[in-house]
Structures are given as structure tokens and as C-alpha cells.
Amino acid sequence: MTTQVLIVDDVPAMAEQYAYDLKRVGKLEVVAAAGGDEALDVLAREPIDCVVLDLEMPGTDGFEVLRRLRQRGIETPVIVYTGTGSYERCVQAVRLGAYGFIDKAEPIERVVQEIENAVSRGRMASELRSLRSRVDGEGSLIGDSAPMRALRDAIARVAPIPSGVLIVGESGSGKELVARELHRLGPGEKTPLVAVNSAALPEQLVESELFGHERGAFTGADRLRRGAFENAGTGTLFLDEVGELPLPAQAKLLRVLEDRKVMRVGGDRAIQVTARVVAATNRDLEQEVEEGRFRQDLYYRLNVHTLRVPPLRDRLPDVPALIDHLLQTIASHLRMRPKTIAPDAVALLAAHDWRKNNVRELRNCLERMMIASDALVITASDAPPEIRGDDRDEASDPTAAPGTLKAMKAQAERQIVVAALEKHGWHVTRTAEALGLADHSSLLKIMRRHGLKSP
């Protein structure tokens, strides 16, 4: 995978010379920015692997760039270079987060080596963050039920094989976690896993996101951009909700899978790609093929191996273990004191069929229960009314006597719901998602209870 470096220098001649030398000696792709503000704009848009940053610049200097990178959580490694020979200022830059420093008079070979070291460390740090996120994740693969044991066995058999895999399952059942486990047991932690949500890609940008684009390929394409296939390198490209891809993009994806080459939008050369493609969908792709919404040849190319993720209602014995794990995860995420759950609440949750959103719905339910409970032990009475089988939540009864705790909770609930509705333009579905409700029907019940109607 080609390394892309950003040179930041307010002296164009210096930036151009560095760019030329880095391309010649290090075979690096280089873009330049004439100042700190332009550099921050580039870093917000482009997949930059390393920054070579001049400290002494008018306006937003190198120190300010380092401060803003830290504030924005941008982890791209930065090497500062300076012609002043000021060791103290370079040390100050390192304290602000720079990887290291070099003198502008250093041989270009040493500069290339420093960039390679910085990029290597940056990628290792990225993999570590990815590993931690998996350890801290929701854990849909937790459980020892028969369906989960069968799924783990299937993952272990398929993971070492470089062929394509199609993961099928309902929304919220844990398809991405299956893809991450395939990657962990297959290409391994030292290679990237790039996840793309096909449903979230605007149709006009699908090709750019997957295959990349050259500078000037279309209006606004003022920088070269590598696509998901190139970024995945020798690792795994996970195409979530692949059934949502438009037909033109399906045709080009098929060509890439057959030829193992991508052509950036606006480009004139083919780039070899080796990433393993793992796709996932909650749709019935065979039916989509019959109805002409999905290409049959692409379907057969993707499902060399098929893994089916069981819905939560088919592995209800796993619910107690999931509850324990999710409560810890939620408490850590919300920075709340950990809580335990009473046996009656566990029994209630284990009896629910979770047809709406599987493990994700269970997690949302537990978060609501944790917030609703003032005690350290969560009980069945803290469960949402739709879980208890009671459409009326007594704690939010708008007819309660004024001044009582029940009435104050009802008033608070109404204020929260109205504020959320106004923030989202009274769009019920978006508001329900923002409030963490299972679906829009739950919000509609609350609105009816409080006499609220869409304008």
C-alpha cells in the first residue's frame, strides 16, 4: 500500500523540493499545504499517513497545528522539521504530540526512514485501538448456546481461506463482529480491516469511496484519495449492507473481484489489490436477484462461503451472559457506577423474543433500565413497558397527582420528548433513534400518552 505524506511549509520552493525528493527516493505519494489552516483541511478529508510539518509559519504555525490535531482527535503521525536549529522548540513540539523532529538540511534518505518509522508506529497504534474497541465492544459473539457454538466452528473453518465470505443475518445480530473475528483468525491483527457501510454511501460517491479518485476527477476532487480497497491492503474489506449498493456500483465491484484490480475515478492505470472481501446483508439476496435488484453473478462471487448469524430469539440461553457483559460495557461508556441485575429482570429479558433489533435492541433496553433505576440493583420494574407487556408506564403517567414523584417524572419525560422532537424537526424515526428507543412505534406510544401530535 502506497504511503501518502503531507508536506506543510509556507515556502513553496521548499515544499516542492521535498515532495520531489520524497517521491524519487522513497517512492512516496506527496501532497503539499502552504499553511496550517490548509493542512488541517487536508487532514480532515484525506487519508494521510504522515505529516512533515514546518514549525515556523505565519498565522497558524506548526505548534497550533499540533494543538488542533490533539483537540480533534486526529492520530496521524507528525514529524516536525525546522531550519532554525532550535532544539528546545522541537522538544516542545514533541510534547504536543509530534512523533519526532529533523533538520531541513538532513539527507533525504534519513527523512524517508523517519517517515517509514512514523507510519509503522501509527499503523500499530491504529491496530491497537481497533483491538481495544473489539474487546470493549458489545460482544454479540458471547454465549455458549448450540447456534453460537456452530457459528464459531464455521468461522474457524472459513477464516484461513482467502475466498469471499457472505455473512447473513437480521439487523443487530452481530454481523460486523463475525467479520472482525474472521479477520482476526485469518489475515490477522497486523493487517488492516476496513469497514464500509454500503447503505450510508451516497450513490454518486460509491465509486470514489470504494475505488478512490485522482485529483481533478470531478468538482471538489482537489486531492488524490485512496479507496477502501487500497486502504485494506493485504487485510480485509468488510462491505456491510452490500445489498444496498446500486446496480452500476455492483457491476464495477464484480469486475474488481474478478480482476483483483481497481481503477481510481479519473485514473488511467489499474492498481493491484489483494484484500479479502467479506460482505454482509440483512436482505434475502436470492430474492433480490429474482426481482432484478442484485446481480446474480456478483451474488455468486460474494457467497463462496456463507455464514448465518442466528437471531437472538434463537439463542435465548445466551441472554444472561450477554446482559452481564453489556451492563459492564454500558457503565463504562456512560461513566456510571456498575450495577447488577435481579433474577426477575434477567428472566423477563430472557423470555422476550427480541424481533426488532436483536442484540442491539437488548443493549438499548439495558441502557434505559440502567438510567431509569435509582438503585444499584436493576429489577423487572425498571424494564420498558413494551418488554413488560404493559403499554402504560406508570412512572410516566401524565394523570398522576401534581407534586408527586410520578407526576414529576411524567413532566420530565414530556419535556425531554418535546425537546428531541423539535431538534429533529418532529421527524419521529430520527427522534426515536436519538432517544435510544427500539423503534418509532415506541415513541408514538409516548407521544399519545402525553397528547403530542406531529404538527
PDB file of C-alpha atoms in Angstrom, residues 80-239:
ATOM      1  CA  VAL A  80       8.403  18.461  12.532  1.00  0.00           C
ATOM      2  CA  TYR A  81      11.251  19.949  10.557  1.00  0.00           C
ATOM      3  CA  THR A  82      12.919  23.252  11.084  1.00  0.00           C
ATOM      4  CA  GLY A  83      15.784  25.285   9.716  1.00  0.00           C
ATOM      5  CA  THR A  84      16.359  27.276  12.908  1.00  0.00           C
ATOM      6  CA  GLY A  85      18.252  24.544  14.730  1.00  0.00           C
ATOM      7  CA  SER A  86      16.262  25.240  17.887  1.00  0.00           C
ATOM      8  CA  TYR A  87      16.353  22.015  19.899  1.00  0.00           C
ATOM      9  CA  GLU A  88      14.100  23.446  22.623  1.00  0.00           C
ATOM     10  CA  ARG A  89      11.333  24.280  20.163  1.00  0.00           C
ATOM     11  CA  CYS A  90      11.482  20.801  18.657  1.00  0.00           C
ATOM     12  CA  VAL A  91      11.198  19.247  22.120  1.00  0.00           C
ATOM     13  CA  GLN A  92       8.171  21.466  22.751  1.00  0.00           C
ATOM     14  CA  ALA A  93       6.620  20.115  19.537  1.00  0.00           C
ATOM     15  CA  VAL A  94       7.210  16.516  20.671  1.00  0.00           C
ATOM     16  CA  ARG A  95       5.460  17.306  23.948  1.00  0.00           C
ATOM     17  CA  LEU A  96       2.492  18.499  21.893  1.00  0.00           C
ATOM     18  CA  GLY A  97       2.298  15.122  20.159  1.00  0.00           C
ATOM     19  CA  ALA A  98       4.851  15.150  17.322  1.00  0.00           C
ATOM     20  CA  TYR A  99       6.489  11.787  16.589  1.00  0.00           C
ATOM     21  CA  GLY A 100       9.945  13.307  16.137  1.00  0.00           C
ATOM     22  CA  PHE A 101      11.926  16.107  14.536  1.00  0.00           C
ATOM     23  CA  ILE A 102      14.519  16.577  11.797  1.00  0.00           C
ATOM     24  CA  ASP A 103      16.564  19.432  10.393  1.00  0.00           C
ATOM     25  CA  LYS A 104      15.753  20.712   6.914  1.00  0.00           C
ATOM     26  CA  ALA A 105      19.373  20.027   5.965  1.00  0.00           C
ATOM     27  CA  GLU A 106      19.126  16.301   6.796  1.00  0.00           C
ATOM     28  CA  PRO A 107      19.827  13.871   3.897  1.00  0.00           C
ATOM     29  CA  ILE A 108      16.573  12.872   2.239  1.00  0.00           C
ATOM     30  CA  GLU A 109      17.346   9.176   2.893  1.00  0.00           C
ATOM     31  CA  ARG A 110      17.149   9.799   6.642  1.00  0.00           C
ATOM     32  CA  VAL A 111      13.913  11.729   6.192  1.00  0.00           C
ATOM     33  CA  VAL A 112      12.404   8.775   4.293  1.00  0.00           C
ATOM     34  CA  GLN A 113      13.473   6.416   7.076  1.00  0.00           C
ATOM     35  CA  GLU A 114      11.909   8.672   9.731  1.00  0.00           C
ATOM     36  CA  ILE A 115       8.654   8.781   7.750  1.00  0.00           C
ATOM     37  CA  GLU A 116       8.604   4.988   7.399  1.00  0.00           C
ATOM     38  CA  ASN A 117       9.193   4.581  11.141  1.00  0.00           C
ATOM     39  CA  ALA A 118       6.435   7.076  11.968  1.00  0.00           C
ATOM     40  CA  VAL A 119       3.958   5.416   9.601  1.00  0.00           C
ATOM     41  CA  SER A 120       4.761   1.987  11.023  1.00  0.00           C
ATOM     42  CA  ARG A 121       4.169   3.208  14.567  1.00  0.00           C
ATOM     43  CA  GLY A 122       0.956   4.968  13.500  1.00  0.00           C
ATOM     44  CA  ARG A 123      -0.423   1.797  11.951  1.00  0.00           C
ATOM     45  CA  MET A 124       0.474  -0.237  15.009  1.00  0.00           C
ATOM     46  CA  ALA A 125      -1.316   2.295  17.215  1.00  0.00           C
ATOM     47  CA  SER A 126      -4.350   2.129  14.922  1.00  0.00           C
ATOM     48  CA  GLU A 127      -4.437  -1.657  15.176  1.00  0.00           C
ATOM     49  CA  LEU A 128      -4.156  -1.413  18.958  1.00  0.00           C
ATOM     50  CA  ARG A 129      -7.122   0.975  19.087  1.00  0.00           C
ATOM     51  CA  SER A 130      -9.071  -1.381  16.834  1.00  0.00           C
ATOM     52  CA  LEU A 131      -8.240  -4.320  19.107  1.00  0.00           C
ATOM     53  CA  ARG A 132      -9.316  -2.389  22.193  1.00  0.00           C
ATOM     54  CA  SER A 133     -12.578  -1.405  20.527  1.00  0.00           C
ATOM     55  CA  ARG A 134     -13.281  -5.055  19.799  1.00  0.00           C
ATOM     56  CA  VAL A 135     -12.507  -6.049  23.383  1.00  0.00           C
ATOM     57  CA  ASP A 136     -14.771  -3.260  24.644  1.00  0.00           C
ATOM     58  CA  GLY A 137     -17.491  -3.875  22.055  1.00  0.00           C
ATOM     59  CA  GLU A 138     -20.985  -5.136  22.607  1.00  0.00           C
ATOM     60  CA  GLY A 139     -19.971  -8.762  22.348  1.00  0.00           C
ATOM     61  CA  SER A 140     -22.682 -10.340  20.222  1.00  0.00           C
ATOM     62  CA  LEU A 141     -20.478 -13.451  19.914  1.00  0.00           C
ATOM     63  CA  ILE A 142     -20.754 -14.021  23.655  1.00  0.00           C
ATOM     64  CA  GLY A 143     -22.697 -17.126  24.573  1.00  0.00           C
ATOM     65  CA  ASP A 144     -22.415 -20.894  24.607  1.00  0.00           C
ATOM     66  CA  SER A 145     -25.725 -21.880  23.036  1.00  0.00           C
ATOM     67  CA  ALA A 146     -25.742 -24.506  20.287  1.00  0.00           C
ATOM     68  CA  PRO A 147     -26.236 -21.918  17.484  1.00  0.00           C
ATOM     69  CA  MET A 148     -23.273 -19.861  18.749  1.00  0.00           C
ATOM     70  CA  ARG A 149     -21.013 -22.907  19.030  1.00  0.00           C
ATOM     71  CA  ALA A 150     -21.920 -23.833  15.444  1.00  0.00           C
ATOM     72  CA  LEU A 151     -21.190 -20.285  14.274  1.00  0.00           C
ATOM     73  CA  ARG A 152     -17.775 -20.228  15.975  1.00  0.00           C
ATOM     74  CA  ASP A 153     -16.887 -23.578  14.398  1.00  0.00           C
ATOM     75  CA  ALA A 154     -17.869 -22.252  10.961  1.00  0.00           C
ATOM     76  CA  ILE A 155     -15.804 -19.079  11.449  1.00  0.00           C
ATOM     77  CA  ALA A 156     -12.754 -21.118  12.462  1.00  0.00           C
ATOM     78  CA  ARG A 157     -13.052 -23.289   9.333  1.00  0.00           C
ATOM     79  CA  VAL A 158     -13.526 -20.401   6.904  1.00  0.00           C
ATOM     80  CA  ALA A 159     -11.159 -17.793   8.388  1.00  0.00           C
ATOM     81  CA  PRO A 160      -7.864 -19.172   6.968  1.00  0.00           C
ATOM     82  CA  ILE A 161      -9.334 -19.469   3.452  1.00  0.00           C
ATOM     83  CA  PRO A 162      -8.813 -16.291   1.365  1.00  0.00           C
ATOM     84  CA  SER A 163     -12.072 -16.748  -0.588  1.00  0.00           C
ATOM     85  CA  GLY A 164     -15.006 -14.349  -0.225  1.00  0.00           C
ATOM     86  CA  VAL A 165     -17.481 -14.735   2.611  1.00  0.00           C
ATOM     87  CA  LEU A 166     -21.109 -13.607   2.785  1.00  0.00           C
ATOM     88  CA  ILE A 167     -22.486 -13.041   6.295  1.00  0.00           C
ATOM     89  CA  VAL A 168     -26.268 -13.063   6.501  1.00  0.00           C
ATOM     90  CA  GLY A 169     -28.413 -12.211   9.489  1.00  0.00           C
ATOM     91  CA  GLU A 170     -31.000  -9.840  10.842  1.00  0.00           C
ATOM     92  CA  SER A 171     -30.233  -6.267  11.814  1.00  0.00           C
ATOM     93  CA  GLY A 172     -28.418  -6.024  15.140  1.00  0.00           C
ATOM     94  CA  SER A 173     -27.479  -9.709  15.288  1.00  0.00           C
ATOM     95  CA  GLY A 174     -23.692  -9.124  15.221  1.00  0.00           C
ATOM     96  CA  LYS A 175     -22.623  -9.480  11.571  1.00  0.00           C
ATOM     97  CA  GLU A 176     -19.748  -6.990  11.895  1.00  0.00           C
ATOM     98  CA  LEU A 177     -18.388  -8.841  14.909  1.00  0.00           C
ATOM     99  CA  VAL A 178     -18.378 -12.029  12.834  1.00  0.00           C
ATOM    100  CA  ALA A 179     -16.413 -10.185  10.134  1.00  0.00           C
ATOM    101  CA  ARG A 180     -13.894  -8.966  12.718  1.00  0.00           C
ATOM    102  CA  GLU A 181     -13.473 -12.496  14.057  1.00  0.00           C
ATOM    103  CA  LEU A 182     -12.870 -13.765  10.511  1.00  0.00           C
ATOM    104  CA  HIS A 183     -10.210 -11.098  10.098  1.00  0.00           C
ATOM    105  CA  ARG A 184      -8.578 -11.889  13.459  1.00  0.00           C
ATOM    106  CA  LEU A 185      -8.339 -15.589  12.691  1.00  0.00           C
ATOM    107  CA  GLY A 186      -7.428 -15.018   9.024  1.00  0.00           C
ATOM    108  CA  PRO A 187      -5.186 -12.145   7.850  1.00  0.00           C
ATOM    109  CA  GLY A 188      -4.538 -11.227  11.476  1.00  0.00           C
ATOM    110  CA  GLU A 189      -4.036  -8.162  13.614  1.00  0.00           C
ATOM    111  CA  LYS A 190      -1.049  -6.849  11.622  1.00  0.00           C
ATOM    112  CA  THR A 191      -3.185  -6.125   8.565  1.00  0.00           C
ATOM    113  CA  PRO A 192      -5.976  -3.530   8.243  1.00  0.00           C
ATOM    114  CA  LEU A 193      -9.673  -4.223   8.473  1.00  0.00           C
ATOM    115  CA  VAL A 194     -11.604  -1.552   6.580  1.00  0.00           C
ATOM    116  CA  ALA A 195     -15.379  -1.462   7.136  1.00  0.00           C
ATOM    117  CA  VAL A 196     -17.693   0.274   4.666  1.00  0.00           C
ATOM    118  CA  ASN A 197     -21.420   0.731   5.296  1.00  0.00           C
ATOM    119  CA  SER A 198     -22.823   0.422   1.778  1.00  0.00           C
ATOM    120  CA  ALA A 199     -26.223   1.757   2.853  1.00  0.00           C
ATOM    121  CA  ALA A 200     -24.670   5.030   4.062  1.00  0.00           C
ATOM    122  CA  LEU A 201     -22.840   5.840   0.811  1.00  0.00           C
ATOM    123  CA  PRO A 202     -24.430   8.490  -1.450  1.00  0.00           C
ATOM    124  CA  GLU A 203     -24.912   6.903  -4.867  1.00  0.00           C
ATOM    125  CA  GLN A 204     -22.714   9.490  -6.586  1.00  0.00           C
ATOM    126  CA  LEU A 205     -19.801   8.785  -4.198  1.00  0.00           C
ATOM    127  CA  VAL A 206     -19.887   4.975  -4.066  1.00  0.00           C
ATOM    128  CA  GLU A 207     -17.112   4.524  -6.642  1.00  0.00           C
ATOM    129  CA  SER A 208     -14.905   7.154  -5.028  1.00  0.00           C
ATOM    130  CA  GLU A 209     -15.286   5.553  -1.589  1.00  0.00           C
ATOM    131  CA  LEU A 210     -14.581   2.027  -2.826  1.00  0.00           C
ATOM    132  CA  PHE A 211     -12.023   2.631  -5.563  1.00  0.00           C
ATOM    133  CA  GLY A 212     -10.632   6.109  -4.813  1.00  0.00           C
ATOM    134  CA  HIS A 213     -10.224   9.063  -7.135  1.00  0.00           C
ATOM    135  CA  GLU A 214      -7.475  11.088  -8.755  1.00  0.00           C
ATOM    136  CA  ARG A 215      -7.018  14.783  -8.260  1.00  0.00           C
ATOM    137  CA  GLY A 216      -9.347  16.695 -10.593  1.00  0.00           C
ATOM    138  CA  ALA A 217     -11.538  13.653 -11.293  1.00  0.00           C
ATOM    139  CA  PHE A 218     -14.655  15.706 -10.517  1.00  0.00           C
ATOM    140  CA  THR A 219     -15.652  19.013  -8.969  1.00  0.00           C
ATOM    141  CA  GLY A 220     -14.196  19.206  -5.472  1.00  0.00           C
ATOM    142  CA  ALA A 221     -11.648  16.415  -6.024  1.00  0.00           C
ATOM    143  CA  ASP A 222      -8.642  18.631  -5.345  1.00  0.00           C
ATOM    144  CA  ARG A 223      -6.606  15.803  -3.782  1.00  0.00           C
ATOM    145  CA  LEU A 224      -5.828  12.200  -4.623  1.00  0.00           C
ATOM    146  CA  ARG A 225      -7.859   9.821  -2.475  1.00  0.00           C
ATOM    147  CA  ARG A 226      -7.285   6.123  -1.955  1.00  0.00           C
ATOM    148  CA  GLY A 227     -10.397   3.993  -1.860  1.00  0.00           C
ATOM    149  CA  ALA A 228     -11.406   1.296   0.602  1.00  0.00           C
ATOM    150  CA  PHE A 229      -9.821  -1.493  -1.471  1.00  0.00           C
ATOM    151  CA  GLU A 230      -6.410   0.187  -1.405  1.00  0.00           C
ATOM    152  CA  ASN A 231      -6.699   1.123   2.279  1.00  0.00           C
ATOM    153  CA  ALA A 232      -7.454  -2.503   3.171  1.00  0.00           C
ATOM    154  CA  GLY A 233      -4.084  -3.543   1.724  1.00  0.00           C
ATOM    155  CA  THR A 234      -3.457  -7.230   2.394  1.00  0.00           C
ATOM    156  CA  GLY A 235      -6.154  -7.292   5.093  1.00  0.00           C
ATOM    157  CA  THR A 236      -9.941  -7.437   4.945  1.00  0.00           C
ATOM    158  CA  LEU A 237     -12.519  -5.199   3.302  1.00  0.00           C
ATOM    159  CA  PHE A 238     -15.872  -5.551   5.062  1.00  0.00           C
ATOM    160  CA  LEU A 239     -18.816  -4.427   2.917  1.00  0.00           C
TER     161      LEU A 239
END
